[in-house]
Every structure is written in C-alpha cells, then in structure tokens.
Coordinates of C-alpha atoms and ligand atoms in Angstrom, one line a residue:
M1 CA 0.0 0.0 0.0
T2 CA 1.3 3.5 -0.8
F3 CA 0.6 6.3 1.7
P4 CA -3.2 6.5 1.7
G5 CA -3.4 10.2 2.8
Y6 CA -3.6 11.6 6.2
R7 CA -7.3 11.2 6.9
R8 CA -7.4 7.5 5.8
A9 CA -4.2 6.7 7.6
L10 CA -5.6 8.2 10.8
R11 CA -8.9 6.3 10.4
I12 CA -7.0 3.0 9.9
L13 CA -4.9 3.6 13.0
A14 CA -7.9 4.5 15.0
R15 CA -9.4 1.1 14.1
H16 CA -6.3 -0.8 15.4
I17 CA -5.4 1.2 18.5
P18 CA -7.3 0.1 21.6
R19 CA -10.1 2.5 22.7
H20 CA -8.4 3.4 26.0
R21 CA -5.2 4.4 24.1
S22 CA -7.2 6.7 21.9
Q23 CA -8.6 8.4 25.0
Q24 CA -5.1 8.7 26.4
L25 CA -4.1 10.3 23.1
V26 CA -6.8 12.9 23.5
G27 CA -5.4 13.5 27.0
L28 CA -1.9 13.9 25.5
A29 CA -3.2 16.5 23.0
V30 CA -4.7 18.5 25.8
L31 CA -1.5 18.2 27.8
T32 CA 0.5 19.3 24.7
V33 CA -1.6 22.5 24.3
A34 CA -1.6 23.2 28.1
S35 CA 2.2 22.8 28.3
T36 CA 2.7 25.0 25.3
L37 CA 0.6 27.7 26.8
A38 CA 2.3 27.4 30.2
E39 CA 5.7 27.7 28.6
L40 CA 4.7 30.7 26.5
L41 CA 3.2 32.4 29.6
S42 CA 6.2 31.7 31.9
I43 CA 8.6 33.1 29.2
S44 CA 6.6 36.1 28.3
A45 CA 5.8 36.9 31.9
A46 CA 9.5 37.3 32.7
F47 CA 9.9 40.9 31.5
P48 CA 6.7 42.4 33.1
F49 CA 7.7 40.5 36.3
L50 CA 11.1 42.2 36.3
A51 CA 9.5 45.6 35.6
V52 CA 7.1 45.2 38.5
I53 CA 9.8 44.0 40.9
A54 CA 11.9 47.0 40.0
E55 CA 9.0 49.5 40.6
P56 CA 6.2 47.8 42.6
E57 CA 4.4 51.1 43.2
R58 CA 3.5 51.2 39.5
L59 CA 1.1 48.3 40.1
Y60 CA -1.1 50.7 42.0
D61 CA -1.6 52.7 38.8
L62 CA -3.2 49.7 37.1
P63 CA -6.8 49.2 37.9
A64 CA -6.6 45.6 36.7
A65 CA -4.1 44.8 39.4
E66 CA -6.5 45.7 42.3
P67 CA -7.9 42.3 42.9
L68 CA -4.4 40.8 42.9
I69 CA -3.2 43.4 45.5
A70 CA -6.3 42.7 47.6
F71 CA -5.7 38.9 47.3
L72 CA -2.1 39.2 48.4
G73 CA -3.2 41.5 51.3
A74 CA -0.4 44.0 50.7
E75 CA -0.3 47.2 52.7
G76 CA 2.3 48.9 50.6
P77 CA 4.5 48.4 47.5
Q78 CA 7.3 46.7 49.4
D79 CA 4.8 44.0 50.7
L80 CA 4.2 42.9 47.1
I81 CA 7.8 41.8 46.2
A82 CA 7.9 38.6 48.2
P83 CA 4.5 37.2 47.2
L84 CA 5.1 38.2 43.6
C85 CA 8.4 36.4 43.5
L86 CA 6.7 33.3 45.0
L87 CA 3.9 33.5 42.5
F88 CA 6.2 33.8 39.6
A89 CA 8.5 31.0 40.8
A90 CA 5.4 28.8 41.3
A91 CA 4.3 29.5 37.8
V92 CA 7.7 28.6 36.3
I93 CA 7.9 25.4 38.4
M94 CA 4.4 24.5 37.2
A95 CA 5.4 25.1 33.6
G96 CA 8.5 23.0 34.0
A97 CA 6.6 20.2 35.7
L98 CA 4.0 20.3 33.0
R99 CA 6.7 20.0 30.4
L100 CA 8.4 17.1 32.1
T101 CA 5.0 15.3 32.5
L102 CA 4.4 15.9 28.8
I103 CA 7.7 14.4 27.7
W104 CA 7.2 11.5 30.0
T105 CA 3.6 10.8 28.9
Q106 CA 4.5 11.3 25.3
S107 CA 7.4 8.8 25.4
R108 CA 5.5 6.2 27.4
L109 CA 2.4 6.5 25.3
S110 CA 4.1 6.4 22.0
H111 CA 6.0 3.3 22.9
L112 CA 2.8 1.7 24.3
I113 CA 1.1 2.3 21.0
G114 CA 4.2 1.0 19.2
I115 CA 3.9 -2.2 21.2
D116 CA 0.1 -2.4 20.5
L117 CA 0.7 -2.0 16.8
A118 CA 3.6 -4.5 16.6
V119 CA 1.6 -7.1 18.5
E120 CA -1.4 -6.5 16.4
I121 CA 0.6 -6.9 13.2
F122 CA 2.2 -10.1 14.4
Y123 CA -1.2 -11.5 15.5
R124 CA -2.8 -10.7 12.1
T125 CA 0.2 -12.1 10.2
L126 CA 0.1 -15.4 12.0
Y127 CA -3.6 -15.8 11.1
Q128 CA -2.9 -15.3 7.4
P129 CA -3.6 -18.3 5.3
Y130 CA -0.6 -20.4 4.2
S131 CA -0.8 -19.1 0.6
V132 CA 0.0 -15.5 1.9
H133 CA 3.0 -16.7 3.8
A134 CA 4.3 -18.8 0.9
A135 CA 4.2 -15.7 -1.4
R136 CA 6.0 -13.4 1.0
N137 CA 9.5 -13.0 2.3
S138 CA 9.7 -13.4 6.0
S139 CA 12.5 -10.8 6.3
R140 CA 10.1 -8.2 5.2
T141 CA 7.5 -9.2 7.7
I142 CA 10.1 -9.2 10.5
S143 CA 11.3 -5.7 9.5
V144 CA 7.8 -4.4 9.6
I145 CA 7.1 -5.8 13.0
M146 CA 10.5 -5.1 14.6
G147 CA 11.4 -1.8 13.1
K148 CA 8.9 -0.2 10.8
S149 CA 5.8 -0.4 12.9
M150 CA 7.3 2.0 15.4
R151 CA 7.6 4.6 12.6
L152 CA 3.8 4.7 12.6
V153 CA 4.2 6.5 16.0
T154 CA 7.6 8.3 15.6
G155 CA 7.1 9.1 11.9
F156 CA 3.4 9.9 11.9
M157 CA 1.5 10.3 15.2
L158 CA 4.2 12.2 17.2
P159 CA 4.9 14.6 14.3
L160 CA 1.2 15.4 14.1
F161 CA 1.3 16.3 17.7
Q162 CA 4.3 18.5 17.2
I163 CA 2.5 20.3 14.3
L164 CA -0.5 20.8 16.7
A165 CA 1.8 22.3 19.4
A166 CA 3.5 24.5 16.8
A167 CA 0.2 25.7 15.3
T168 CA -1.0 26.6 18.8
L169 CA 2.1 28.7 19.5
M170 CA 2.1 30.2 16.1
V171 CA -1.5 31.4 16.4
L172 CA -0.9 32.8 19.9
A173 CA 2.4 34.5 19.0
M174 CA 0.9 35.9 15.7
G175 CA -2.1 37.2 17.6
T176 CA 0.1 39.1 20.1
L177 CA 2.3 40.5 17.4
L178 CA -0.6 41.6 15.2
L179 CA -1.9 43.6 18.1
F180 CA 1.3 45.5 18.6
V181 CA 3.2 45.6 15.3
P182 CA 0.9 44.4 12.5
G183 CA 3.2 45.4 9.6
V184 CA 6.3 43.7 11.0
A185 CA 4.3 40.6 12.1
L186 CA 2.8 40.1 8.7
S187 CA 6.1 40.5 6.8
L188 CA 7.9 38.3 9.3
V189 CA 5.4 35.5 9.1
G190 CA 5.2 35.9 5.4
G191 CA 9.0 35.7 5.1
I192 CA 9.3 32.6 7.3
A193 CA 6.4 30.9 5.6
A194 CA 7.9 31.7 2.2
V195 CA 11.3 30.2 3.0
Y196 CA 9.8 27.1 4.6
G197 CA 7.2 26.7 1.9
L198 CA 9.8 26.9 -0.9
T199 CA 12.1 24.5 0.9
A200 CA 9.3 22.1 1.4
L201 CA 8.4 22.3 -2.2
V202 CA 12.0 21.7 -3.4
L203 CA 12.7 18.9 -0.9
L204 CA 9.4 17.1 -1.2
R205 CA 10.6 14.6 -3.7
P206 CA 14.0 13.8 -2.4
I207 CA 12.7 13.3 1.2
A208 CA 9.9 11.0 -0.1
H209 CA 12.4 9.2 -2.3
N210 CA 14.8 8.6 0.6
G211 CA 11.8 7.3 2.6
T212 CA 11.1 4.7 -0.1
T213 CA 14.8 3.7 -0.1
I214 CA 14.7 3.2 3.6
A215 CA 11.5 1.1 3.4
R216 CA 13.0 -1.0 0.7
E217 CA 16.5 -1.5 2.1
M218 CA 15.5 -2.4 5.7
P219 CA 14.2 -5.9 4.9
R220 CA 17.1 -6.4 2.5
T221 CA 19.5 -5.7 5.3
M222 CA 17.7 -8.2 7.5
Q223 CA 17.6 -10.7 4.7
A224 CA 21.4 -10.4 4.1
L225 CA 22.0 -11.1 7.8
Q226 CA 19.6 -14.0 7.9
E227 CA 21.0 -15.6 4.8
G228 CA 24.6 -15.2 5.9
L229 CA 23.9 -16.6 9.4
G230 CA 21.3 -19.2 8.3
G231 CA 23.5 -20.7 5.7
I232 CA 26.6 -20.6 7.7
R233 CA 27.8 -24.1 6.6
D234 CA 27.7 -23.1 3.0
V235 CA 29.2 -19.7 3.7
L236 CA 32.2 -21.4 5.5
L237 CA 32.6 -24.1 2.8
D238 CA 32.3 -21.7 -0.1
G239 CA 34.2 -19.0 1.5
S240 CA 31.4 -16.7 0.4
Q241 CA 31.7 -14.3 3.4
P242 CA 32.7 -11.3 1.2
L243 CA 29.5 -11.8 -0.9
H244 CA 27.3 -11.7 2.2
V245 CA 29.2 -8.8 3.8
A246 CA 28.9 -6.9 0.5
R247 CA 25.2 -7.5 0.3
F248 CA 24.7 -6.3 3.8
A249 CA 27.0 -3.4 3.4
R250 CA 25.2 -2.2 0.3
S251 CA 21.8 -2.3 1.8
V252 CA 22.7 -0.9 5.2
R253 CA 24.6 1.9 3.5
L254 CA 21.7 2.9 1.3
Q255 CA 19.4 2.8 4.2
R256 CA 21.5 4.7 6.7
L257 CA 22.6 7.4 4.2
A258 CA 19.1 8.0 3.1
T259 CA 18.3 8.4 6.8
A260 CA 21.2 10.8 7.3
D261 CA 20.1 12.9 4.3
N262 CA 16.6 13.2 5.5
V263 CA 17.8 14.4 8.9
V264 CA 19.8 17.2 7.1
M265 CA 16.9 18.1 4.9
G266 CA 14.7 18.3 8.0
M267 CA 17.1 20.8 9.6
A268 CA 18.3 22.8 6.6
P269 CA 15.8 25.6 6.3
R270 CA 16.4 26.8 9.9
Y271 CA 19.9 27.8 8.9
V272 CA 18.7 29.3 5.6
V273 CA 16.1 31.4 7.4
E274 CA 18.5 32.5 10.2
T275 CA 21.1 33.5 7.6
I276 CA 18.6 35.4 5.5
G277 CA 17.2 37.1 8.6
I278 CA 20.5 38.3 9.9
V279 CA 21.5 39.6 6.5
L280 CA 18.2 41.4 6.3
I281 CA 18.7 43.0 9.7
V282 CA 22.1 44.2 8.6
I283 CA 20.7 45.7 5.4
V284 CA 17.8 47.4 7.2
A285 CA 20.3 48.8 9.8
Y286 CA 22.5 50.1 7.1
V287 CA 19.7 51.8 5.3
L288 CA 18.4 53.3 8.5
V289 CA 21.8 54.6 9.6
T290 CA 23.0 56.0 6.3
G291 CA 19.5 57.3 5.3
E292 CA 17.3 59.9 6.7
G293 CA 16.1 57.9 9.7
R294 CA 18.1 57.6 12.9
L295 CA 19.3 54.4 14.4
Q296 CA 17.7 55.3 17.7
T297 CA 14.2 55.1 16.2
A298 CA 15.0 52.0 14.3
L299 CA 16.4 50.0 17.1
P300 CA 13.1 49.2 19.0
V301 CA 11.5 47.9 15.7
L302 CA 14.6 45.8 14.9
G303 CA 14.6 44.5 18.4
A304 CA 11.0 43.5 18.2
V305 CA 11.5 41.8 14.9
A306 CA 14.6 39.9 16.2
L307 CA 12.7 38.9 19.4
A308 CA 9.6 37.8 17.5
A309 CA 11.7 35.9 15.0
Q310 CA 13.5 34.2 17.8
R311 CA 10.2 33.0 19.1
L312 CA 8.6 32.1 15.8
L313 CA 11.6 30.4 14.1
P314 CA 11.9 27.4 16.4
V315 CA 8.2 26.9 16.1
A316 CA 8.2 27.0 12.3
Q317 CA 11.3 24.8 12.3
Q318 CA 9.5 22.2 14.6
A319 CA 6.4 22.1 12.3
Y320 CA 8.6 21.8 9.2
N321 CA 10.7 19.1 10.7
A322 CA 7.6 17.2 11.8
W323 CA 6.3 17.4 8.2
T324 CA 9.6 16.1 6.8
Q325 CA 9.4 13.2 9.3
I326 CA 6.0 12.3 7.9
R327 CA 7.1 12.7 4.3
G328 CA 10.1 10.5 4.9
A329 CA 8.1 7.9 6.6
Q330 CA 5.2 7.7 4.2
A331 CA 6.5 4.6 2.3
V332 CA 7.0 2.8 5.6
I333 CA 3.6 4.0 6.9
G334 CA 1.8 2.7 3.9
E335 CA 3.5 -0.7 4.2
C336 CA 2.7 -0.9 8.0
L337 CA -0.9 0.1 7.4
S338 CA -1.3 -2.7 4.8
Y339 CA 0.0 -5.2 7.4
L340 CA -2.4 -3.8 9.9
E341 CA -5.2 -4.2 7.4
Q342 CA -4.5 -7.9 6.9
P343 CA -7.9 -9.5 7.1
T344 CA -8.7 -12.0 9.8
R345 CA -11.9 -14.1 9.7
A346 CA -14.0 -14.4 12.9
G347 CA -13.8 -18.2 12.6
D348 CA -9.9 -18.2 12.6
T349 CA -9.3 -16.3 15.8
G350 CA -10.7 -17.0 19.2
L351 CA -10.9 -20.5 20.7
P352 CA -10.3 -23.4 18.3
P353 CA -13.5 -25.3 17.3
P354 CA -13.9 -29.0 18.4
P355 CA -12.3 -31.4 15.9
L356 CA -14.4 -32.2 12.8
P357 CA -16.0 -35.7 13.0
F358 CA -14.0 -38.1 10.9
E359 CA -15.3 -41.6 10.8
R360 CA -15.3 -42.7 7.1
D361 CA -13.3 -41.0 4.5
I362 CA -11.6 -37.9 2.9
R363 CA -12.7 -37.2 -0.6
L364 CA -11.3 -35.0 -3.3
E365 CA -13.5 -34.3 -6.2
G366 CA -12.1 -32.7 -9.3
V367 CA -9.6 -30.7 -7.4
S368 CA -7.5 -28.3 -9.5
L369 CA -5.0 -25.7 -8.4
S370 CA -2.7 -23.3 -10.2
Y371 CA 0.0 -21.1 -8.6
A372 CA -0.1 -17.5 -9.7
S373 CA 3.4 -17.7 -11.0
S374 CA 3.0 -20.7 -13.3
E375 CA 0.7 -21.5 -16.2
R376 CA 0.7 -25.3 -15.8
P377 CA -1.7 -26.3 -13.0
A378 CA 0.0 -27.9 -10.0
L379 CA -3.0 -30.1 -9.5
D380 CA -5.3 -31.0 -12.4
A381 CA -8.7 -32.4 -11.7
V382 CA -7.7 -34.8 -9.0
D383 CA -10.3 -37.4 -7.7
L384 CA -9.3 -39.3 -4.7
V385 CA -10.9 -41.2 -1.7
I386 CA -8.8 -41.9 1.4
E387 CA -10.6 -44.2 3.9
R388 CA -10.1 -43.7 7.5
G389 CA -7.3 -45.9 9.0
T390 CA -5.6 -46.6 5.6
R391 CA -2.0 -45.9 4.7
I392 CA -1.6 -44.1 1.4
G393 CA 1.7 -43.7 -0.3
I394 CA 2.2 -40.9 -2.9
V395 CA 5.1 -41.1 -5.4
G396 CA 6.1 -39.0 -8.4
P397 CA 8.9 -36.9 -9.8
T398 CA 9.9 -33.6 -8.2
G399 CA 7.5 -30.8 -9.0
S400 CA 4.7 -33.2 -9.9
G401 CA 2.4 -31.7 -7.2
K402 CA 2.8 -34.1 -4.3
S403 CA 3.4 -31.4 -1.7
T404 CA 0.6 -29.3 -3.2
L405 CA -1.8 -32.3 -2.8
A406 CA -0.7 -32.7 0.8
D407 CA -1.3 -29.0 1.5
V408 CA -4.8 -29.2 0.0
L409 CA -5.5 -32.3 2.2
M410 CA -4.3 -30.4 5.2
G411 CA -6.5 -27.4 4.3
L412 CA -3.5 -25.1 4.0
I413 CA -4.3 -24.1 0.5
V414 CA -7.7 -23.8 -1.1
P415 CA -8.1 -25.3 -4.6
D416 CA -9.3 -23.2 -7.5
A417 CA -11.8 -25.7 -8.5
G418 CA -13.3 -28.9 -7.1
Q419 CA -14.0 -29.8 -3.5
M420 CA -12.7 -31.7 -0.5
R421 CA -15.1 -33.5 1.8
V422 CA -14.6 -35.2 5.1
D423 CA -17.4 -37.6 5.9
A424 CA -19.4 -35.6 3.3
T425 CA -18.8 -32.3 5.1
P426 CA -17.3 -29.9 2.6
I427 CA -14.1 -28.3 3.8
D428 CA -14.5 -24.6 3.6
D429 CA -13.7 -21.4 5.5
V430 CA -16.1 -22.5 8.3
T431 CA -15.0 -26.1 8.7
R432 CA -11.3 -25.8 7.9
R433 CA -10.0 -25.1 11.5
A434 CA -12.1 -28.0 12.8
W435 CA -10.6 -30.3 10.2
Q436 CA -7.0 -29.1 10.8
R437 CA -7.3 -30.2 14.4
R438 CA -7.3 -33.8 13.2
I439 CA -4.1 -33.4 11.2
A440 CA -0.4 -33.4 12.0
H441 CA 2.5 -32.9 9.6
V442 CA 5.9 -34.4 9.4
P443 CA 8.1 -32.4 7.0
Q444 CA 11.3 -33.2 5.4
A445 CA 13.2 -31.1 7.9
I446 CA 11.6 -30.3 11.2
F447 CA 11.7 -26.8 12.6
L448 CA 13.3 -27.1 16.0
T449 CA 13.5 -24.3 18.6
D450 CA 16.3 -23.7 21.0
A451 CA 14.4 -25.4 23.8
S452 CA 14.2 -28.7 25.6
L453 CA 13.3 -31.9 23.7
A454 CA 10.1 -32.0 25.7
E455 CA 9.1 -28.5 24.5
N456 CA 10.0 -29.3 21.0
I457 CA 7.8 -32.4 21.0
A458 CA 4.9 -30.6 22.7
F459 CA 5.5 -27.7 20.2
S460 CA 2.4 -25.6 20.7
E461 CA 2.1 -26.0 24.5
E462 CA 3.4 -23.8 27.3
P463 CA 6.2 -25.7 29.0
D464 CA 4.3 -26.0 32.3
R465 CA 1.2 -27.4 30.6
I466 CA 2.9 -30.3 28.9
D467 CA 1.0 -33.6 29.4
R468 CA 3.7 -35.9 30.6
A469 CA 1.8 -39.1 30.0
R470 CA 1.0 -38.1 26.4
L471 CA 4.6 -37.0 25.9
A472 CA 5.9 -40.4 27.1
R473 CA 3.5 -42.2 24.7
A474 CA 4.7 -40.1 21.8
V475 CA 8.3 -40.7 22.6
A476 CA 7.8 -44.4 22.9
Q477 CA 5.8 -44.7 19.6
A478 CA 8.3 -42.6 17.7
Q479 CA 11.0 -45.0 19.0
L480 CA 12.8 -42.2 20.6
G481 CA 13.2 -44.1 23.9
T482 CA 16.8 -45.1 23.6
T483 CA 17.8 -41.7 22.2
V484 CA 16.2 -39.9 25.2
A485 CA 17.8 -42.4 27.7
E486 CA 21.3 -41.6 26.3
L487 CA 20.8 -37.8 26.5
P488 CA 22.4 -36.2 29.6
Q489 CA 19.2 -34.6 30.8
G490 CA 16.7 -36.9 29.0
L491 CA 13.7 -35.0 27.7
E492 CA 14.9 -31.8 29.4
T493 CA 18.0 -31.7 27.2
V494 CA 18.1 -28.5 25.2
V495 CA 18.5 -29.4 21.6
G496 CA 20.1 -26.2 20.3
E497 CA 19.1 -23.8 17.6
R498 CA 18.1 -25.8 14.5
G499 CA 18.8 -28.9 16.5
V500 CA 22.5 -29.0 15.4
R501 CA 23.2 -31.5 18.2
L502 CA 21.0 -34.1 16.8
S503 CA 21.4 -36.6 13.9
G504 CA 19.0 -36.6 11.0
G505 CA 17.3 -39.8 12.1
Q506 CA 16.7 -38.4 15.6
R507 CA 15.3 -35.1 14.2
Q508 CA 12.8 -37.0 12.0
R509 CA 11.7 -39.1 15.0
I510 CA 11.2 -35.9 17.0
A511 CA 9.0 -34.7 14.2
I512 CA 7.0 -37.9 14.4
A513 CA 6.8 -37.6 18.1
R514 CA 5.5 -34.0 17.7
A515 CA 2.8 -35.3 15.3
L516 CA 1.9 -38.0 17.8
Y517 CA 1.7 -35.6 20.7
R518 CA -1.0 -33.7 18.9
E519 CA -3.1 -36.9 19.0
A520 CA -4.1 -36.2 15.4
D521 CA -6.0 -38.9 13.5
V522 CA -4.3 -38.1 10.2
I523 CA -0.5 -37.7 9.8
V524 CA 0.9 -36.4 6.6
F525 CA 4.6 -37.3 5.9
D526 CA 6.0 -35.1 3.2
E527 CA 9.3 -36.8 2.2
A528 CA 9.9 -37.2 5.9
T529 CA 12.7 -39.7 5.3
S530 CA 14.2 -38.7 2.0
A531 CA 17.0 -36.7 3.5
L532 CA 18.2 -39.8 5.5
D533 CA 20.6 -42.5 4.6
T534 CA 19.1 -45.8 3.6
R535 CA 19.7 -47.5 7.0
T536 CA 18.4 -44.6 9.0
E537 CA 15.5 -44.3 6.6
T538 CA 14.6 -48.0 7.1
R539 CA 14.7 -47.6 10.9
V540 CA 12.5 -44.4 10.8
M541 CA 10.1 -46.2 8.4
E542 CA 9.9 -49.1 10.9
A543 CA 8.9 -46.6 13.6
I544 CA 6.2 -45.3 11.2
A545 CA 5.0 -48.8 10.3
G546 CA 4.6 -49.6 14.0
L547 CA 2.2 -46.7 14.6
D548 CA -1.4 -47.2 15.7
R549 CA -3.4 -48.9 12.9
N550 CA -6.3 -46.5 13.6
L551 CA -4.2 -43.6 12.3
T552 CA -4.7 -42.5 8.7
L553 CA -1.2 -42.0 7.2
I554 CA -0.4 -40.2 4.0
M555 CA 3.2 -40.7 3.0
I556 CA 4.9 -38.9 0.3
A557 CA 8.2 -40.4 -0.9
H558 CA 10.6 -40.4 -3.7
R559 CA 11.1 -44.1 -3.8
L560 CA 8.4 -46.7 -4.0
T561 CA 10.5 -49.1 -1.9
T562 CA 10.1 -46.8 1.1
L563 CA 6.3 -47.2 0.9
R564 CA 6.1 -51.0 1.0
D565 CA 3.9 -50.9 4.1
C566 CA 1.2 -48.8 2.5
D567 CA -2.2 -50.1 1.7
R568 CA -2.3 -48.2 -1.6
I569 CA 0.1 -46.2 -3.7
L570 CA -0.7 -43.3 -6.0
R571 CA 1.6 -42.2 -8.7
I572 CA 1.4 -38.5 -9.6
E573 CA 2.8 -36.9 -12.7
A574 CA 2.2 -33.2 -13.7
G575 CA -0.6 -32.7 -11.2
R576 CA -2.6 -35.9 -12.2
I577 CA -2.9 -39.3 -10.6
V578 CA -1.6 -41.5 -13.3
A579 CA -1.6 -44.9 -11.6
T580 CA -2.8 -46.4 -8.4
G581 CA -2.5 -49.9 -6.8
T582 CA -1.0 -51.9 -4.0
P583 CA 2.8 -51.6 -3.5
E584 CA 3.3 -55.0 -5.2
E585 CA 1.3 -54.0 -8.2
M586 CA 3.1 -50.7 -8.5
L587 CA 6.5 -52.3 -8.1
D588 CA 5.6 -54.6 -11.1
I589 CA 4.9 -51.6 -13.2
D590 CA 7.9 -49.5 -12.2
P591 CA 10.5 -51.4 -10.1
H592 CA 12.2 -48.3 -8.5
Ligands
ADP601 P1 6.4 -31.9 -5.4 O1 6.1 -31.8 -4.0 O2 5.8 -33.1 -6.1 O3 7.9 -31.8 -5.7 P2 5.1 -29.4 -5.5 O4 3.7 -29.7 -5.1 O5 5.9 -28.8 -4.5 O6 5.7 -30.7 -6.1 O7 5.0 -28.4 -6.7 C1 4.2 -28.6 -7.8 C2 4.4 -27.4 -8.8 O8 4.0 -26.2 -8.3 C3 5.9 -27.2 -9.2 O9 5.9 -26.9 -10.6 C4 6.3 -26.1 -8.3 O10 7.3 -25.3 -8.9 C5 5.0 -25.3 -8.2 N1 4.9 -24.6 -6.9 C6 5.0 -25.2 -5.7 N2 4.8 -24.3 -4.7 C7 4.6 -23.1 -5.3 C8 4.4 -21.8 -4.8 N3 4.3 -21.5 -3.5 N4 4.3 -20.8 -5.7 C9 4.4 -21.0 -7.0 N5 4.6 -22.3 -7.5 C10 4.7 -23.3 -6.7
MG602 MG1 7.4 -31.6 -2.3

C-alpha cells in the first residue's frame, strides 16, 4: 500500500489502536496544548515581572491589578515583592513540571502504542492463510514488526502532535504580534512561511524518495543477515563471506545514508532562514543609519523583529521538521498500514473449534489448483478417496504436485476448482479449522526451537502445561526411547538452535513424536525420510510402520521401496494421478 493520505491513515490507525489508548491520546493532545501555553506564559511573563519587581508602586496605577493586590493582602508596594516572587516561581515550576510530564507521557504512550501495533501486526500475520506466507519473504514481515511499525508512531502520530503544538504557539504569537506591530508581524510571518514553503516544495521529492529507499532496504539488510547466518555451513565451505558482507554493506549503507540525508533536509531551512534574517537586519540597519532615519528610532523595531523571529523560528522549524518526518516515513507508513489491514476471519481467531467428526473418509472431487506464478496447473482435476485408517503412499517426480496435494488435504491451500469433503462435510472457511485439528504434519526437515526436547515435541504447548503421559507415549511410539535415555538430561536436554546437536534420524523421529503428541488422526509425511541415509530411513520407516493402525497415514516419498507398508500407492505426474495400486502391483509396473 502506498501512503493513503492523512485522513485515511488516521482512520485505519484509530481502528487498530485500543479504545483506552485513543482516550489517552486525546489527553496527550490537551496536555500538549496546556504545556505550550504554560511555557509561553512563563517566558513572556519574565519581562513584566522584572519591571514590577523594580517598581512595585506602578502596580497601584493599574486598575486591573487591584484584585491581585487585595488577594495578596499587601499594605504597601514593598509587601508585594515577596509574594510576587513566589507567584512567579510557582508559575515557572508549574510550567517546568508540565513540560516534564508531557515528555514522559509522550514517550511512554508512543511506545505503548508502538507495542500495541507491533503485537497486532504479528497477530494478524500469524492468522494469514498459508498461501499468503508462501508468497512473501519473512524478512520483510520481520522488518515491519520489529522496526517499521514504530515509525507509525515516531514518523506519523508524534509529528502530528508537534504540528499541533507548533500551530497553537504560532497562532498565539501571531495574535500578540498583530496587536502591537501588525506590519512587522505580517512580513515576518510571510517571510518565514515563504522560506519554509519553498524549501518544502523543493525537498518534497528527495525526502519521499529517501523514505522509499529506507523502506526497501530495511528488509534487505535483514535478509542479508539471515541468509549469511542461516546458511553458515555453505558460507564457511564456499568462503562466500565477502559476498554476504557486501550485500549487507550495500543495503545498510543505502538505508542509513538516506536516513542521514533526511535528517539534514529536515534541519536545513532553519539555517537558511536564520542567515537570511540576519542579512536582512544588517541591510535594514545600514539603510536606516545612512539614510534619513536615525538608528535610535529603528532599534526598537529591529529589536521587536529579532525577538519575534527568535520565538517564531523554532516553532516554524519544529512544524517543518515534523512534516519532513511524515514525508520521509510515508512509504513505511503505507506498508505498515497494509500489514495492519490484513484480514482475519472471525472463525480463525478465538478459541479453536472442536475437531471435525472423521469416521469414514476424505474425498477429493475434481480438485485443480494453479499457482499464480506458473501457467501449468500444480493439480489437475484430482479425484481421490482416502478411507479412515488406511495408509496411502504418494510417489512421483519432483514438481509433480505431491506437496501441493498434501497442502490441500491439510486445508493449508484452497483449490481453485473442485472440493474436498470429510465424511461428506465440505471443507470450507467454516469447517477448515475443525478439520485441521485432526491433522499433523511431518516435514522433510523439522523446525526445532532452541528449547528442551520435551518443549520441541509438545510444540504448541506452554512448558508448564505439557501432558507428561502423552509425551511419554509419543516418545515411545516414535521409538525415541533409547535416544532420550542416552541424553544427559533426558527429555529436558536443550537441543540447540536448529537442532544441530541431533542426527538426521533423531530429528525426524522428534518430528514424528511431535505429530503423535498432537493426537491427530491423520498424519501427513512429506518426504519425511528422503534426507536420510538408507539404513536410518529404514529404521524411521519401521517406527512409522509400528504406529497405531487407527491412524490415517499419508506418506509422500521419492522411492516406491520406502512405501512398502502402505495399503495403496498413488503415482502423480504433472498434477494428475496416473496410476494407483498396491505396493506389489506398482513395483511390477515400475520397479524403483
Ligand atoms: P512436489 O512436492 O511433487 O515436488 P510441489 O507440489 O511442491 O511438487 O510443486 C508442484 C508445482 O507447483 C511445481 O511446478 C512447483 O514449482 C510449483 N509450486 C509449488 N509451490 C509453489 C508456490 N508457493 N508458488 C508457485 N509455484 C509453486
Ligand atoms: Mg514436495
């Protein structure tokens, strides 16, 4: 998504920020204005205060001061000095306290909102269907959640607040100036507005362009790191360190330099305005001194201008800088908003439904599926019946559609045409979650976390809620018993990131144990043993063969010989089932 405009962006944010945070934001806006006012008052009250302290008797000439004098209970001018000093000090302390409160509130609140948004994006991302994840690079998602989402706050919401504060001050200062020196005020504001406006116009494109560069390079930086570290074996063997370093250096350089340039472009006009201002004052002074006018008459006007400029410039600068922040963040804002707008269906979130009844069979009827990126269908009008409790083997060349078929059976991808039914119940958006509760998956390479063996087997369970009896059964059935017994801390042994301390056969048995722990009725093995050597494969296949006969097993393999224990074998080619039979029959046709 590109930046959808301020109003739409705010509306989207309002939808995803919890209600109580929105209320806190309103509070922050009030606090911002109040603190701005207090600051303005305490600064502008300094001169009158000093004047009164110097000559307190002058207060008696002011009719407006009468209630104040009565309130303080002063008998003479000297009695006024102490209470006035106290009053002024109190006002200044108040203003300072307000300012500190504002900064504290602003920082806490913006980070709280940043947390809300990051969590919301992660939540929504995890509920996206498999097809969305398959089409997307996870580095990009990580960069959105970890880095970019905070820019919604620091690059959009906070700058809006700064503009609000600046506008408040600007209006007040302008109002005061207009009362006293209208001509000067108008030319001053006109001049400042002209310089900032022109700068904004000129820098509009480069700032936005840099913003796009930052948005694009952030995930690339992350990807370069992940690929270098994730493929460390290959990196060490190939000696490809320079390649990965160069990739990282290129992206991080583009990203950081764009950031640096945007910082400069956000500050630049201040120095331009200041320079022009001082040069102008010099010129005016020169004209006044050498011309007919006298310096004495010109000085008060010049002083007023300089003072007003000194007040107005930082405000203009703050507003302009806030605007460049938003401009520079627009690309990132758009991207984050599209992640925030990822749809979730009511049926997906919330408590999982009870498992779908499965007594008889799974049926595929005319199932076809094409991936967006290829013209040839990955599945082409597949008809298939899998009876409960049978063991089905699927063989076929690489790219023939075996994994796609498995993904359809697991309800991970939705076919373009045709239907899947379980006991005659169609699998659709409503029934999918219930069906998936019956299924477990054993992939070619299991994803292990850097946690204990027990936690890896009970993958989706909090450590303290692991069912020990179920765990023990899963370990025994997956024939992991001896492995566990040999480990120093048994099931509590930490396996290490990516399970580097385990052999391939052990890892696949952990994958099987994980599937068994889920107590699924259907287990899909997608080339679960094809990365293993023949002997290890045979042993893992023995473990699978020994599983409960009530389980429905769907086993994808390269070699027919690994599927000898299946009840029925399907051969797939180019997305079609081209042959089916018992293992013996199939071996007769194609003895591989
Ligand atoms: P197999 O598991 O039999 O090797 P797959 O089911 O993985 O085959 O793939 C079948 C076809 O679909 C192949 O041509 C493959 O390139 C393509 N394919 C698989 N996954 C995707 C995807 N996520 N996006 C695009 N094409 C895909
Ligand atoms: Mg495959």
